[in-house]
Short mmCIF file of C-alpha atoms in Angstrom, two decimals:
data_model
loop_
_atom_site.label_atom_id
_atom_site.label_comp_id
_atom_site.label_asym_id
_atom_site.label_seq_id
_atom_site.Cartn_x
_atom_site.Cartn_y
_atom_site.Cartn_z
CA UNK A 1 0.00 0.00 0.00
CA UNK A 2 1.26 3.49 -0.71
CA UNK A 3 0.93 6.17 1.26
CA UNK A 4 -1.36 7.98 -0.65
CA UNK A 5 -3.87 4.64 -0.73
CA UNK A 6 -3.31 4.72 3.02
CA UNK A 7 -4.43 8.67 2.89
CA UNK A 8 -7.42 7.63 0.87
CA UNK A 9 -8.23 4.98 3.48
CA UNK A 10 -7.45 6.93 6.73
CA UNK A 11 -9.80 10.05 4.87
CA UNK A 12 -12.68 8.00 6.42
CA UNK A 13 -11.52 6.95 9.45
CA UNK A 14 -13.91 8.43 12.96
CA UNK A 15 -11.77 10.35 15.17
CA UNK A 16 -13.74 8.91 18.15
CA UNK A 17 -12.25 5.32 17.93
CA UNK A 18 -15.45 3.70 16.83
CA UNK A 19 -13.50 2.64 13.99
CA UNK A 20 -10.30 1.82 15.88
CA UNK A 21 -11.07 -2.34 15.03
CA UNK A 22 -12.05 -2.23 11.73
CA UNK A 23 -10.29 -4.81 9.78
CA UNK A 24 -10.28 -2.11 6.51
CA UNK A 25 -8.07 0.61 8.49
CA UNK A 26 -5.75 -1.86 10.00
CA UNK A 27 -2.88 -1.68 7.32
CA UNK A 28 -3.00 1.80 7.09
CA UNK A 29 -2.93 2.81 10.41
CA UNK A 30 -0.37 0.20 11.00
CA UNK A 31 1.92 2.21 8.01
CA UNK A 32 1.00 5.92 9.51
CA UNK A 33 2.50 4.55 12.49
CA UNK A 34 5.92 3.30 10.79
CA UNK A 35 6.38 6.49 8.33
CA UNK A 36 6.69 9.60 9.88
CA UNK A 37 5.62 11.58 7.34
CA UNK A 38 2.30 9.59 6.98
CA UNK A 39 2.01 9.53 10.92
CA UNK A 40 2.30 13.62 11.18
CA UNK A 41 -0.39 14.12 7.76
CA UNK A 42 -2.79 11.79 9.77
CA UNK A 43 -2.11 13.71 12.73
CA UNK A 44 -3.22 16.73 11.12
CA UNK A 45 -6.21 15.30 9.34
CA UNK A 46 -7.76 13.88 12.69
CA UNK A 47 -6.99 17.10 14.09
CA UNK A 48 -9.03 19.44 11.20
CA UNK A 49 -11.62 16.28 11.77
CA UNK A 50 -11.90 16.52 15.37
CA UNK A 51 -12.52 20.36 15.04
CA UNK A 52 -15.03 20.20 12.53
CA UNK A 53 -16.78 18.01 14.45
CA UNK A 54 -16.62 19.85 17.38
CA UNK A 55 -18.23 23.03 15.83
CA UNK A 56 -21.04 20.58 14.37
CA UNK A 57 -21.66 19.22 17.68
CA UNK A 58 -22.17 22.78 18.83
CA UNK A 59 -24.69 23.82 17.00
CA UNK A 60 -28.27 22.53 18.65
CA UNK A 61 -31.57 21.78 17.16
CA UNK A 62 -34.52 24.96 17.54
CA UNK A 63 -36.69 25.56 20.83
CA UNK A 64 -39.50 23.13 20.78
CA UNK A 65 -38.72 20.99 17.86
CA UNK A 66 -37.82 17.94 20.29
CA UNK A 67 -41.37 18.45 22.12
CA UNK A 68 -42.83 19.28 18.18
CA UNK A 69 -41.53 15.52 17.35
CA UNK A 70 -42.70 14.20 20.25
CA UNK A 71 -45.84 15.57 20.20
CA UNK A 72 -46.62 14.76 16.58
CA UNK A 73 -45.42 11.17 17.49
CA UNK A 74 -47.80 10.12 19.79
CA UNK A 75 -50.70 10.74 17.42
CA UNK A 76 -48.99 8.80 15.23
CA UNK A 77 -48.21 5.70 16.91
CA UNK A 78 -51.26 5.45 18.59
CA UNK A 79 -52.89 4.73 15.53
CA UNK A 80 -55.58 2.61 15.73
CA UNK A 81 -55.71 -1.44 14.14
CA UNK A 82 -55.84 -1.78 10.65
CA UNK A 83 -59.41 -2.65 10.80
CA UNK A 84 -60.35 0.76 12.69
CA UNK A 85 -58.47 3.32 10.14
CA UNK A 86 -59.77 5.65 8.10
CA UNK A 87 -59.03 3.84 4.72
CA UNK A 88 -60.78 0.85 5.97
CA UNK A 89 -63.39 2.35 7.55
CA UNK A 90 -63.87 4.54 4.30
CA UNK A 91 -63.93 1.21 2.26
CA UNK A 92 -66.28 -0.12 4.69
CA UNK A 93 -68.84 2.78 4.31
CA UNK A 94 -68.35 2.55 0.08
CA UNK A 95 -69.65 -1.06 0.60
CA UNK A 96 -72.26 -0.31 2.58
CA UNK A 97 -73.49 2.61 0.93
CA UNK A 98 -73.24 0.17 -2.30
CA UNK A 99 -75.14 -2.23 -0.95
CA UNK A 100 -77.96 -0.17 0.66
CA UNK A 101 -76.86 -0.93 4.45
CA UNK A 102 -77.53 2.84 5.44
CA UNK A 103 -76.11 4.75 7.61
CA UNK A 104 -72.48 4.57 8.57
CA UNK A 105 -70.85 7.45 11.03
CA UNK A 106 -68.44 5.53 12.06
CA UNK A 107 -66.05 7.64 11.61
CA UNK A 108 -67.04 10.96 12.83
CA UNK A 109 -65.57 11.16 15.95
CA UNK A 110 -61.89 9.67 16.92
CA UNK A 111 -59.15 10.03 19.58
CA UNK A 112 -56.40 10.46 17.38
CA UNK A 113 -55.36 12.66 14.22
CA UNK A 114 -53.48 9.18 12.95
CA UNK A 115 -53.23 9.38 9.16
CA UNK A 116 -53.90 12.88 8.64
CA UNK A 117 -50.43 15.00 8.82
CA UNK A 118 -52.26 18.35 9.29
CA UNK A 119 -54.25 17.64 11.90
CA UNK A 120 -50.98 16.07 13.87
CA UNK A 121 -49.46 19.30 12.99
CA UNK A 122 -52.39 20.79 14.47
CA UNK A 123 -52.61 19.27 17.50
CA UNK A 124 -48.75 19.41 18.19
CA UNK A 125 -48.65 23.13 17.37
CA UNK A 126 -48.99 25.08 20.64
CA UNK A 127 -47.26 27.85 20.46
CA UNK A 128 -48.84 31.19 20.06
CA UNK A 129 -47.97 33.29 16.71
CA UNK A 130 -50.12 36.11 14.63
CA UNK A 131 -50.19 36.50 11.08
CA UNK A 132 -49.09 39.35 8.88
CA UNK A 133 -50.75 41.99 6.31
CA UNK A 134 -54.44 43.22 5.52
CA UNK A 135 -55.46 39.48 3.95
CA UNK A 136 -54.53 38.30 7.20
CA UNK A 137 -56.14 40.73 9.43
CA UNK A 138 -59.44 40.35 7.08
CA UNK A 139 -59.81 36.46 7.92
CA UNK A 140 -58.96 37.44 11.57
CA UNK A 141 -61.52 39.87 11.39
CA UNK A 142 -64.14 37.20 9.88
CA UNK A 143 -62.98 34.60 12.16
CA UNK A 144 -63.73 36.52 15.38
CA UNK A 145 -67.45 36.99 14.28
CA UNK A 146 -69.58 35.25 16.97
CA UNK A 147 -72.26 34.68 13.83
CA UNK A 148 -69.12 33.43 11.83
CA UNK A 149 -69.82 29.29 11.03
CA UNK A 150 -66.44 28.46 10.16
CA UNK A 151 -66.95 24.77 8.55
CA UNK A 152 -69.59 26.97 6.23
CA UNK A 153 -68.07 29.76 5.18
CA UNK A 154 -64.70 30.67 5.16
CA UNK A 155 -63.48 33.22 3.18
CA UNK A 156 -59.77 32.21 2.13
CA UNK A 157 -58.19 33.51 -0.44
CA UNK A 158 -54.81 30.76 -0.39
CA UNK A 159 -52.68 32.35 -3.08
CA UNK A 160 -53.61 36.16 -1.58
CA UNK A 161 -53.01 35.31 1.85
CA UNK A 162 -49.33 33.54 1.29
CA UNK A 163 -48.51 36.44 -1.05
CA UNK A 164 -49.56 38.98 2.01
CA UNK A 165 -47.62 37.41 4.33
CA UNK A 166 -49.38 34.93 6.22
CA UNK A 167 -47.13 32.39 8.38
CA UNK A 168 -47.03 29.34 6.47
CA UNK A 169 -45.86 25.63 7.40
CA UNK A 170 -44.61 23.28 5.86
CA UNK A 171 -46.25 19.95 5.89
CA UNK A 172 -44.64 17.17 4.39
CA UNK A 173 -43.20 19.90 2.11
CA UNK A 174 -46.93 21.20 1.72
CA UNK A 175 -47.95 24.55 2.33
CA UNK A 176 -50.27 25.73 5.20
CA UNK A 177 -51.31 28.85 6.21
CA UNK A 178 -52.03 29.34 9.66
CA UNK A 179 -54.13 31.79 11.21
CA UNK A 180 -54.85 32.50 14.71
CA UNK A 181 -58.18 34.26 15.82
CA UNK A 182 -60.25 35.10 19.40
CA UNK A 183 -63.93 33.60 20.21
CA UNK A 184 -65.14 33.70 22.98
CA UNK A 185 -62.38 35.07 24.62
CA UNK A 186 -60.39 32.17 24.12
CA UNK A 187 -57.39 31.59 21.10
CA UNK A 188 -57.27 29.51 18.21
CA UNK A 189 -55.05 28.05 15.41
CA UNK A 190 -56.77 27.76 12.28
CA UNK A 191 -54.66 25.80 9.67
CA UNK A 192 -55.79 25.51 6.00
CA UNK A 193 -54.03 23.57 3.09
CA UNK A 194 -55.23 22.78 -0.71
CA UNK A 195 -56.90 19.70 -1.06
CA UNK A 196 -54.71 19.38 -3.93
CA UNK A 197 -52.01 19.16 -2.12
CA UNK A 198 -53.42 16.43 0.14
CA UNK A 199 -54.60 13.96 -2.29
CA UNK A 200 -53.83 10.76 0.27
CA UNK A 201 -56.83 12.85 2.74
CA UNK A 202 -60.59 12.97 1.30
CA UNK A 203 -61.52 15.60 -0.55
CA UNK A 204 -64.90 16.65 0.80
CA UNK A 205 -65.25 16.13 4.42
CA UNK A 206 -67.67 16.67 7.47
CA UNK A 207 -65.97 18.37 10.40
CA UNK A 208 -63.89 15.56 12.37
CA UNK A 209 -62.35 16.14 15.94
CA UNK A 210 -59.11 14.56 17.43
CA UNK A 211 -57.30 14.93 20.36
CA UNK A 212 -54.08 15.25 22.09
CA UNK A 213 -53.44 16.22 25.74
CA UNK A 214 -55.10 19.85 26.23
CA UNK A 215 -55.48 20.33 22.42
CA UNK A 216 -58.23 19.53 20.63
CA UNK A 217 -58.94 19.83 16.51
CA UNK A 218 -61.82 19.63 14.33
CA UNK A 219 -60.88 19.12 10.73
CA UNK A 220 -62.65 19.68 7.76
CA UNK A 221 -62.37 19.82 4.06
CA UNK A 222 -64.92 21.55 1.23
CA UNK A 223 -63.61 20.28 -1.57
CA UNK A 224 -60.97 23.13 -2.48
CA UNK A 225 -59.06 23.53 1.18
CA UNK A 226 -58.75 21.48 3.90
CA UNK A 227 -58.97 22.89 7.35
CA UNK A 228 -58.03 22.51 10.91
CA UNK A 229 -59.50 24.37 13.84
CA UNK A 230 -57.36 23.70 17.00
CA UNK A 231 -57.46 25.18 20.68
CA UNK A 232 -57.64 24.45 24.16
CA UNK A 233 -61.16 25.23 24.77
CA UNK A 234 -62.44 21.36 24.32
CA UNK A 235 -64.53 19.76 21.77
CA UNK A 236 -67.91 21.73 22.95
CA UNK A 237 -65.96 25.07 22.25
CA UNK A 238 -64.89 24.22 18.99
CA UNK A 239 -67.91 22.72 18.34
CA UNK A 240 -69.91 26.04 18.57
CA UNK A 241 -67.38 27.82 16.00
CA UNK A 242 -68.50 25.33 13.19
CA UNK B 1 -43.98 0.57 19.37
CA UNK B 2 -44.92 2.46 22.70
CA UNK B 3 -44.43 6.41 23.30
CA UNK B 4 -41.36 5.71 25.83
CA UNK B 5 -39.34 3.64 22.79
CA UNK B 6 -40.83 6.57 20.19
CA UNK B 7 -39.21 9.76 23.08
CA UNK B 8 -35.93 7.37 23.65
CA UNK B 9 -35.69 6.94 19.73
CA UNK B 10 -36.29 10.68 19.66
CA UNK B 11 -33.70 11.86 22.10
CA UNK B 12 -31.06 9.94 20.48
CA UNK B 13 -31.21 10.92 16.86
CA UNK B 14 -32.83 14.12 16.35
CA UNK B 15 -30.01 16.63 17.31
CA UNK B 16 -27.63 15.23 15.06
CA UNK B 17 -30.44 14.07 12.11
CA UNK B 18 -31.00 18.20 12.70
CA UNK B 19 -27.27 18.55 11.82
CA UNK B 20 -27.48 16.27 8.89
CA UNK B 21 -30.66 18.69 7.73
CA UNK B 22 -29.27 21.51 8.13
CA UNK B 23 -25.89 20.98 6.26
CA UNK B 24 -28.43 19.70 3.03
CA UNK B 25 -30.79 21.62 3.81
CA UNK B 26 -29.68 25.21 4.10
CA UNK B 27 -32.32 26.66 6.48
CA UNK B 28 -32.97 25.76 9.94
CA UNK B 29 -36.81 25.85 9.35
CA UNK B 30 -36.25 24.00 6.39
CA UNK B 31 -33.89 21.34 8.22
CA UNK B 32 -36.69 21.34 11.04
CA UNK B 33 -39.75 20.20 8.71
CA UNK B 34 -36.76 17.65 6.94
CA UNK B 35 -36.48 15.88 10.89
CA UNK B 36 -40.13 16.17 11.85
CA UNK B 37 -40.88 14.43 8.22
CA UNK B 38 -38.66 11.67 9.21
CA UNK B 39 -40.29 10.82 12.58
CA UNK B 40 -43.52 11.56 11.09
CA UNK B 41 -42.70 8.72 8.47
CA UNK B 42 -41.48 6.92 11.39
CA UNK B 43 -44.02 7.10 13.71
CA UNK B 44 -46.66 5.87 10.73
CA UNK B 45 -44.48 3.69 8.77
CA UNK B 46 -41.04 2.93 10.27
CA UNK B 47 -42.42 1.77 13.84
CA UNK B 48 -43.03 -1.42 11.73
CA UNK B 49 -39.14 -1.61 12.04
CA UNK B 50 -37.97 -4.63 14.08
CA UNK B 51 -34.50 -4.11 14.45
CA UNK B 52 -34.48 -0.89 16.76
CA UNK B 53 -30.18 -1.53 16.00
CA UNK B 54 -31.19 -0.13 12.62
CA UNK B 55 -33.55 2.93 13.58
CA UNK B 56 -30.46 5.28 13.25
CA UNK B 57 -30.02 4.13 10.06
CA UNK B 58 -32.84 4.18 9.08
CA UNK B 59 -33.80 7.19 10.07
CA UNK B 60 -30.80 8.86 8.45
CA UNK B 61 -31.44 7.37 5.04
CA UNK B 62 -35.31 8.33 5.22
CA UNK B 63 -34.12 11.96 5.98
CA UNK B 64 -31.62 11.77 2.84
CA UNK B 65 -34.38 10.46 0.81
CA UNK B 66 -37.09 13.19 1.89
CA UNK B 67 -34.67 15.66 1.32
CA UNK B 68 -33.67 14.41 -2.30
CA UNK B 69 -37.52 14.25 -3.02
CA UNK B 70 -37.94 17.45 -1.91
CA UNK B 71 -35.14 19.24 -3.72
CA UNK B 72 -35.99 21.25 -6.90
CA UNK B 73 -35.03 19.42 -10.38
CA UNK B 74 -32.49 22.57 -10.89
CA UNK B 75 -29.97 22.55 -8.05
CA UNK B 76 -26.60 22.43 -8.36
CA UNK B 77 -25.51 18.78 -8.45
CA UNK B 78 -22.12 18.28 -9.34
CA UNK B 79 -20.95 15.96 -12.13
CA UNK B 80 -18.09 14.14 -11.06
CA UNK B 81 -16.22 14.72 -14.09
CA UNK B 82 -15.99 18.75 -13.24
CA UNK B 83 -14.38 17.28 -10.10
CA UNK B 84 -10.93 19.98 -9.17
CA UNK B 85 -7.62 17.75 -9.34
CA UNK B 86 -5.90 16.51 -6.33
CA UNK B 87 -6.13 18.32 -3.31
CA UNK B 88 -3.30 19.32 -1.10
CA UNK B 89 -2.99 17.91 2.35
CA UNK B 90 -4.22 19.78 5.19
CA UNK B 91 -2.15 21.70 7.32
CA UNK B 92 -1.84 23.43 10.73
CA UNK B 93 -2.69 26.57 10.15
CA UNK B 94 -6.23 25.27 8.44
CA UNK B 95 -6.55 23.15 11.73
CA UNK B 96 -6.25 26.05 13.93
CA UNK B 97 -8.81 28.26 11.58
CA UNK B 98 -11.09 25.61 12.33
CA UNK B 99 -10.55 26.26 16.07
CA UNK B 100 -11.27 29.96 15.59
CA UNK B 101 -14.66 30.34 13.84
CA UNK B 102 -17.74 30.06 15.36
CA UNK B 103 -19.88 26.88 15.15
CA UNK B 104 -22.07 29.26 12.90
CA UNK B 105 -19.47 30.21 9.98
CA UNK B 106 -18.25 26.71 10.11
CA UNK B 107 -21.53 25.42 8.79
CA UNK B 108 -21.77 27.94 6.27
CA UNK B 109 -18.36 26.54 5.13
CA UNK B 110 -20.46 23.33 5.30
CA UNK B 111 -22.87 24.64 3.71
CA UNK B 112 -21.15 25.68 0.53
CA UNK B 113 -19.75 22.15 -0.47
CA UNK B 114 -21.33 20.45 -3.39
CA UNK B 115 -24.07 18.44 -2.18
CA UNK B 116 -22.68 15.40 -4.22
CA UNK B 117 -19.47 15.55 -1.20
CA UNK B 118 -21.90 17.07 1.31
CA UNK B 119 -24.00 14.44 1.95
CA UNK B 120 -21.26 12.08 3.46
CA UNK B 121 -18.83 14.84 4.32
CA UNK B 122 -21.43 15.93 7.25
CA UNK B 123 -22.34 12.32 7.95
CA UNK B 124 -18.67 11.82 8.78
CA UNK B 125 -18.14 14.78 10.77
CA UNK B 126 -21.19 13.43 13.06
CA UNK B 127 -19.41 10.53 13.50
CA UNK B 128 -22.22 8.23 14.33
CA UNK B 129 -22.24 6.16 11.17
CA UNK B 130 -19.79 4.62 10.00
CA UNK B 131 -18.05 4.90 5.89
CA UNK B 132 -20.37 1.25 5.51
CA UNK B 133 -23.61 2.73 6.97
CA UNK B 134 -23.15 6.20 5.03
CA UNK B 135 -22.33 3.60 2.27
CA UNK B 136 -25.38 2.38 2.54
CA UNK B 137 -27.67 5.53 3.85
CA UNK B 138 -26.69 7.63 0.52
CA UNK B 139 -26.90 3.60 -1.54
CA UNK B 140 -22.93 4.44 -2.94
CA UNK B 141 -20.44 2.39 -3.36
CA UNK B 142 -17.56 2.36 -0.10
CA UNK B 143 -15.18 3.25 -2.40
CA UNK B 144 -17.48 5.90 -3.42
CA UNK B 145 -18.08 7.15 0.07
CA UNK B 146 -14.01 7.18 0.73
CA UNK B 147 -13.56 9.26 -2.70
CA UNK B 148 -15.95 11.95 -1.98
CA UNK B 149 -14.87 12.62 1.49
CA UNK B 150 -11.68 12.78 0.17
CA UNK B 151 -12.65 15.70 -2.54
CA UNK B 152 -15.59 17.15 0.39
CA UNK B 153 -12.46 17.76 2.54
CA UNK B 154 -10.70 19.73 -0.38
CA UNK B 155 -13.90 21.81 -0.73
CA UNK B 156 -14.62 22.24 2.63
CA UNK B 157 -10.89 23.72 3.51
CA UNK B 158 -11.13 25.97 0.86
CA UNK B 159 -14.63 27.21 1.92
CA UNK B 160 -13.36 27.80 5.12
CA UNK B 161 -10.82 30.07 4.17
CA UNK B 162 -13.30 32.30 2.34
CA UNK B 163 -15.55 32.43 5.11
CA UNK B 164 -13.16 33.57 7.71
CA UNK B 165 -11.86 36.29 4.78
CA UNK B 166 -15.48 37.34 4.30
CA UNK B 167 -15.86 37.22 8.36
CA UNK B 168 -12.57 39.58 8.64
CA UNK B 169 -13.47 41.53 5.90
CA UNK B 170 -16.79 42.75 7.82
CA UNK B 171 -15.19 44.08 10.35
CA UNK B 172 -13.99 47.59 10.15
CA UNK B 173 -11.42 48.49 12.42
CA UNK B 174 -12.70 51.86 15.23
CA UNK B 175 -10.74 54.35 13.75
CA UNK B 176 -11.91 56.54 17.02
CA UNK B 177 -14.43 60.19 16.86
CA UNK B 178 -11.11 61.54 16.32
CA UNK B 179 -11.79 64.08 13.29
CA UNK B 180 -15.51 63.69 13.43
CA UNK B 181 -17.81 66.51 13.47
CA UNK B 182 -21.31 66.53 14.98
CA UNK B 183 -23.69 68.34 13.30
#
């Protein structure tokens, strides 16, 4: 082996010794030790590695993204049995429907937001934050109005609203816009993506609450956006906005 | 998989799966939706995963992979045939520039490697996987792996000494109120 095959080797070699038995860096650290001149390069290159790591080590994730994991977690892996999800349960009311069986609200109500990203988001999402510009301040404005049925009526205005400013998330690389508005006295996130851009999530959809901890979300969709009410006022609360 | 396994899991990977993110991914919001895709994925799909032994791996690939989907068509991927020559060896001086910038400016440095070399260059530099697992998280050959740390190294060095010019260069020396008149 040469010692510039040995460099090429020793290039990937972890200056935290998890590599130290690895049968593939044996013969060149064994040479490095023998030639000098390959012994002081190596010394060098573990030294520029050790301080580049150091620096990456420093830097630490954002506030709240740990409990924003977390959070979005455990509506996730408490989803329900195969036989219980919303696929299956949607299948089950096709048949049914086909076959003249009636009524099926099955799926109406439900602990969880499991299978539906934006309503995890929703539901994980409790930090307060206000939107920016007039378009913003408008939906506020229509959102605070007691006589306001939200799951009805909402005037939104997507492309307008993330031109103006609004905060938007990122879902699964899917916008959201996300609103906050007072009823009642009380706060709440509003969160509203493109059905479009949520074509694994029905379409048209009655207003469906889930729950985490202190947060609850109803979630609804109209056929053009897809919406997510979410607060800490409890199901009856939220229930009287729609 | 219960919620204590899902917060252990968690607390072990997503500080440096953050680091991974935000060397591809530029932005720290950006390189925060990247990590909370990759437990989301995890928590729906992954939790399927037997071998807990091969969560960090997976998880690291998965972010990779959401990260490559996510990229636009038109970024700047690097052929290997416009790769520079050989690179000179590293030295003491770069070693101690290293030890003089702020965590910051050293990611930026990161930050401005080809992705091609960044990829396994900031995989290495975590130092939780080893040249087989990034191997196999970025599905390259070793050889591959050894090659393009080799030439991310280069890149990296020389990023590092434009950064700290550029970081120099901001500063202007306090010449003092000496000659200054108020009006």
């Amino acid at each position: 082996m040469t010692n510039e095959e040995a460099k090429f080797i020793l290039g990937g070699y972890r200056g935290n010794g998890r590599d130290a038995s690895d049968t593939l860096f044996a013969e060149a650290l064994k040479q490095a030790q023998a030639d000098p001149g390959l012994g002081a390069w190596f010394a060098r290159e573990q030294a520029h590695n050790a301080a580049v790591a150091a620096k990456l080590a420093e830097i630490a994730p954002p506030a709240g993204l740990r409990e924003a994991i977390l959070a979005g977690g455990r509506v996730s892996v408490s989803a329900k049995p195969w036989w219980v999800r919303r696929e299956w349960l949607a299948m089950a009311a096709a048949v049914a429907v086909a076959i003249g069986v009636g009524t099926m609200t099955l799926w109406t109500s439900r602990a969880t937001a499991a299978g539906d990203p934006l309503a995890s988001y929703a539901l994980a999402d409790v930090k307060p934050h206000r939107g920016h510009g007039a378009a913003v301040a408008a939906l506020q404005t229509a959102m605070k109005n007691p006589a306001m049925r939200l799951s009805a009526a909402l005037p939104v205005d997507f492309a307008e609203l993330e031109r103006s400013g609004c905060r938007t998330v990122l879902i699964g690389k899917r916008p959201v816009l996300e609103v906050c508005f007072e009823r009642e006295g009380r706060w709440f996130h509003c969160y509203i993506g493109r059905c479009e851009d949520f074509p694994e999530l029905a379409a048209q959809q009655a207003p469906e609450f889930a729950s985490s901890g202190e947060m609850t979300a109803a979630t609804w969709a109209n056929g053009t956006y897809r919406v997510v009410v979410a607060g800490r006022a409890g199901r009856e609360v939220i229930e009287r906005l729609l | 998989m219960s919620s204590d396994v899902f917060t252990q899991l968690v607390d072990a990977h997503y500080a440096p799966l953050y680091r991974f993110a935000l060397s591809l991914a530029k932005k720290p919001a950006d390189a925060g939706d990247l990590v909370q895709q990759t437990f989301f994925i995890w928590a729906t799909k992954g939790h399927g995963l037997r071998e807990t032994a091969k969560a960090k791996s997976w998880l690291f690939t998965t972010l990779y992979r959401e990260f490559l989907r996510g990229r636009r068509r038109d970024s700047r991927a690097t052929s290997l045939e416009d790769l520079p020559p050989g690179e000179a060896d590293v030295t003491a001086e770069e070693v101690d520039r290293v030890a003089r910038m702020d965590a910051a400016s050293v990611v930026a440095a990161l930050q401005e490697v080809d992705e091609v070399f960044r990829a396994p260059l900031t995989l290495f530099y975590l130092q939780d996987l080893s040249y087989q697992e990034i191997a196999d998280t970025l599905d390259v050959p070793i050889g591959t792996v050894m090659s393009r740390l080799s030439r991310g190294k280069a890149q990296l060095r020389a990023a590092l000494a434009r950064e700290e010019s550029a970081a120099r260069a901001k500063v202007v020396p306090f010449t003092g109120a000496k000659g200054r008149t108020q009006a």
